[in-house]
Coordinates of C-alpha atoms in Angstrom, one line a residue:
Chain I
M1 CA 138.4 -63.0 -61.6
F2 CA 139.2 -66.0 -59.2
F3 CA 136.1 -64.3 -57.2
G4 CA 134.2 -63.2 -60.3
A5 CA 134.1 -66.8 -61.9
F6 CA 131.3 -67.2 -59.4
F7 CA 128.9 -65.3 -61.3
M8 CA 130.1 -66.8 -64.7
L9 CA 129.6 -70.8 -63.0
Y10 CA 126.1 -69.7 -62.0
V11 CA 125.3 -68.0 -65.5
L12 CA 126.5 -71.1 -67.2
G13 CA 124.7 -73.6 -65.1
M14 CA 121.1 -71.4 -65.8
S15 CA 122.0 -71.5 -69.6
L16 CA 122.2 -75.0 -69.8
E17 CA 119.5 -76.0 -66.7
S18 CA 116.5 -76.0 -68.9
E19 CA 115.0 -73.5 -71.8
Q20 CA 113.7 -71.0 -69.5
G21 CA 117.4 -71.3 -67.7
F22 CA 118.6 -70.5 -71.5
N23 CA 116.4 -67.5 -72.1
A24 CA 116.5 -66.0 -68.6
A25 CA 119.9 -65.8 -68.6
A26 CA 120.6 -64.6 -72.2
Q27 CA 117.4 -61.7 -71.2
M28 CA 119.7 -60.8 -68.5
L29 CA 122.7 -60.4 -70.4
T30 CA 121.0 -58.4 -73.3
E31 CA 118.8 -56.5 -70.6
S32 CA 120.4 -55.5 -67.4
F33 CA 122.7 -53.4 -66.9
F34 CA 124.4 -54.5 -64.0
A35 CA 124.9 -57.8 -65.4
K36 CA 126.2 -56.3 -68.5
L37 CA 128.4 -54.4 -66.3
I38 CA 130.1 -57.4 -64.3
A39 CA 130.1 -59.5 -67.4
W40 CA 132.4 -56.5 -68.9
G41 CA 134.0 -56.2 -66.4
L42 CA 135.2 -60.0 -66.2
V43 CA 136.1 -59.9 -69.8
S44 CA 138.1 -57.0 -70.1
A45 CA 140.3 -58.6 -67.0
L46 CA 140.3 -61.5 -69.2
L47 CA 141.6 -60.3 -72.0
Y48 CA 143.8 -58.3 -70.2
H49 CA 145.3 -61.3 -68.3
F50 CA 145.7 -63.3 -71.8
F51 CA 147.7 -60.8 -73.8
A52 CA 149.9 -60.0 -70.9
G53 CA 149.9 -64.0 -70.2
I54 CA 151.4 -64.4 -73.8
K55 CA 153.7 -61.6 -73.1
H56 CA 155.1 -63.6 -69.9
L57 CA 155.2 -67.0 -71.9
V58 CA 157.4 -65.3 -75.1
M59 CA 159.3 -63.8 -72.1
D60 CA 160.0 -67.1 -70.6
F61 CA 161.5 -68.1 -74.1
G62 CA 163.8 -65.7 -73.8
H63 CA 162.4 -62.6 -75.6
C64 CA 161.7 -58.9 -74.4
E65 CA 163.9 -59.1 -71.4
E66 CA 166.1 -56.3 -72.6
L67 CA 165.0 -52.9 -71.1
E68 CA 164.1 -51.4 -74.4
S69 CA 162.6 -54.7 -75.6
G70 CA 160.8 -55.2 -72.4
Q71 CA 159.3 -51.9 -72.5
K72 CA 158.0 -52.3 -76.3
A73 CA 156.3 -55.6 -75.7
A74 CA 154.6 -53.7 -72.1
K75 CA 153.1 -51.3 -74.2
A76 CA 152.2 -53.0 -77.2
T77 CA 150.3 -55.4 -74.6
L78 CA 148.7 -52.4 -72.9
V79 CA 147.4 -51.2 -76.6
I80 CA 146.4 -54.6 -77.5
S81 CA 144.3 -55.3 -74.3
A82 CA 142.5 -51.8 -74.6
I83 CA 141.7 -52.2 -78.1
S84 CA 139.9 -55.7 -77.1
V85 CA 138.2 -54.3 -74.5
L86 CA 136.7 -51.9 -76.5
L87 CA 135.6 -54.4 -79.2
A88 CA 134.3 -56.0 -76.0
G89 CA 132.1 -53.4 -75.0
V90 CA 131.1 -53.1 -78.4
W91 CA 129.9 -56.9 -78.3
I92 CA 128.3 -56.5 -74.5
W93 CA 126.5 -53.1 -74.9
Chain J
M1 CA 163.9 -79.4 -44.6
V2 CA 160.2 -78.3 -46.5
T3 CA 159.9 -74.8 -46.1
S4 CA 156.4 -74.3 -47.7
I5 CA 153.4 -76.5 -47.4
T6 CA 150.5 -74.5 -48.5
S7 CA 151.9 -74.0 -51.8
F8 CA 150.6 -75.8 -55.4
G9 CA 153.1 -78.5 -56.0
R10 CA 157.0 -79.3 -53.3
S11 CA 159.1 -76.6 -55.7
G12 CA 158.8 -73.3 -57.0
L13 CA 159.9 -74.7 -60.2
Y14 CA 156.9 -77.0 -60.3
D15 CA 154.6 -74.3 -59.4
W16 CA 156.0 -72.1 -62.1
M17 CA 155.7 -74.8 -64.5
I18 CA 152.0 -76.0 -64.1
Q19 CA 151.2 -72.3 -64.3
R20 CA 152.2 -71.9 -67.7
V21 CA 151.2 -75.3 -69.1
T22 CA 147.6 -74.5 -67.4
A23 CA 147.6 -71.3 -69.1
V24 CA 147.7 -72.4 -72.5
A25 CA 145.2 -74.8 -71.7
L26 CA 143.1 -72.0 -70.6
A27 CA 144.3 -69.4 -72.9
A28 CA 142.8 -72.5 -75.6
Y29 CA 139.3 -73.2 -74.6
T30 CA 138.9 -69.2 -73.9
I31 CA 139.5 -69.0 -77.6
F32 CA 137.3 -71.7 -79.0
L33 CA 134.7 -70.4 -76.0
M34 CA 135.2 -66.9 -77.8
G35 CA 135.5 -67.9 -81.1
Y36 CA 132.1 -70.0 -80.7
M37 CA 130.1 -67.1 -79.4
L38 CA 131.3 -64.7 -81.5
F39 CA 130.6 -66.6 -84.7
T40 CA 126.9 -68.3 -83.8
P41 CA 125.4 -64.7 -82.6
E42 CA 122.0 -66.7 -83.2
L43 CA 122.5 -69.5 -80.3
D44 CA 119.3 -70.9 -79.0
Y45 CA 119.4 -73.4 -77.1
Q46 CA 119.3 -77.0 -78.3
Q47 CA 122.6 -75.9 -80.3
W48 CA 124.1 -74.6 -76.2
K49 CA 122.9 -77.9 -75.3
E50 CA 124.2 -80.1 -77.8
L51 CA 127.3 -78.3 -77.9
F52 CA 128.0 -79.1 -73.9
E53 CA 126.8 -82.8 -74.5
C54 CA 129.4 -84.1 -76.7
T55 CA 132.0 -85.9 -74.9
A56 CA 134.8 -83.5 -76.6
M57 CA 133.5 -80.5 -75.2
R58 CA 133.1 -82.2 -72.1
I59 CA 136.7 -83.2 -71.6
F60 CA 137.9 -80.1 -73.2
T61 CA 135.9 -78.5 -70.3
L62 CA 136.9 -80.3 -67.9
L63 CA 140.5 -79.7 -68.6
A64 CA 139.9 -76.1 -68.4
L65 CA 137.9 -76.8 -65.1
L66 CA 141.1 -78.2 -63.4
S67 CA 143.4 -76.1 -65.2
L68 CA 142.0 -73.4 -63.6
A69 CA 141.6 -75.0 -60.3
A70 CA 145.9 -75.0 -60.2
H71 CA 146.1 -72.0 -62.2
A72 CA 143.9 -70.2 -59.7
W73 CA 145.9 -71.6 -56.4
I74 CA 149.0 -71.0 -57.7
G75 CA 148.4 -67.6 -58.7
M76 CA 146.2 -66.8 -55.4
W77 CA 149.1 -68.3 -53.5
S78 CA 151.5 -66.1 -55.3
I79 CA 149.7 -63.1 -54.2
S80 CA 148.8 -63.9 -50.9
T81 CA 152.7 -64.9 -50.0
D82 CA 153.4 -61.5 -52.0
Y83 CA 151.2 -59.0 -49.8
I84 CA 149.6 -60.7 -46.8
K85 CA 152.4 -61.2 -44.2
P86 CA 150.9 -62.2 -41.3
T87 CA 150.8 -65.6 -41.3
G88 CA 147.1 -66.4 -39.8
I89 CA 145.4 -64.3 -41.6
R90 CA 147.4 -65.4 -44.5
F91 CA 146.2 -69.1 -44.2
L92 CA 143.0 -68.3 -43.7
F93 CA 143.1 -66.0 -47.2
Q94 CA 144.9 -69.2 -48.7
S95 CA 141.9 -71.6 -47.5
A96 CA 139.0 -69.5 -48.2
C97 CA 140.6 -69.5 -51.9
G98 CA 141.0 -73.4 -51.5
L99 CA 137.6 -74.4 -50.9
L100 CA 136.1 -71.6 -53.4
T101 CA 138.7 -73.7 -55.9
F102 CA 136.9 -77.2 -54.7
I103 CA 133.4 -75.7 -54.9
Y104 CA 134.3 -74.4 -58.5
V105 CA 135.2 -77.8 -59.2
V106 CA 132.2 -80.0 -58.0
W107 CA 129.6 -77.3 -59.2
G108 CA 131.4 -77.3 -62.7
I109 CA 131.2 -80.7 -62.6
Q110 CA 127.8 -81.3 -61.7
I111 CA 127.0 -78.4 -64.5
L112 CA 128.6 -80.8 -67.3
W113 CA 127.4 -83.9 -65.9
G114 CA 124.0 -83.3 -64.5
V115 CA 122.7 -81.9 -67.4

């Protein structure tokens, strides 16, 4: 994500620069296979990082730290992340 | 005796707290922006530009940008200290991450205020 953010900032800059830039960015994200692949990859990484991060914050408050509760929280995170990645896929593709 | 000079803060506890605080700021920004894009499917340039011209959004975006810089620095530092044992290579990696972080911050500010 850290190196991928480069693409996101580039597209953000392009989209705010001018009308043509905005249209170019919009067109790229709807038609270019490669751009959509990068976007989906980054959004998926972000979604997983987001849900795993929330799990960590929950654990910092002292929950889900035993063996079974920890495993359950980990599995839930994976399931929620997988679902959101698929939904993001539908949204992007 | 100071044992670490490349970490974000002086102590591990400080880095631990900063990473959590910036994570919450970044989570809020992510939810807002994704929600905004989901609920305005027919987004046009004028609306998008006006969003980033309003001061509240600029403050929120700069907060996210600076949070990203700190969050990423601490995260990448943790990764580098875990996996890159040779000091020379690790230092190069950390310097590259530091430079890229600085570039993101300046570039982000340019995008926000150079509009």
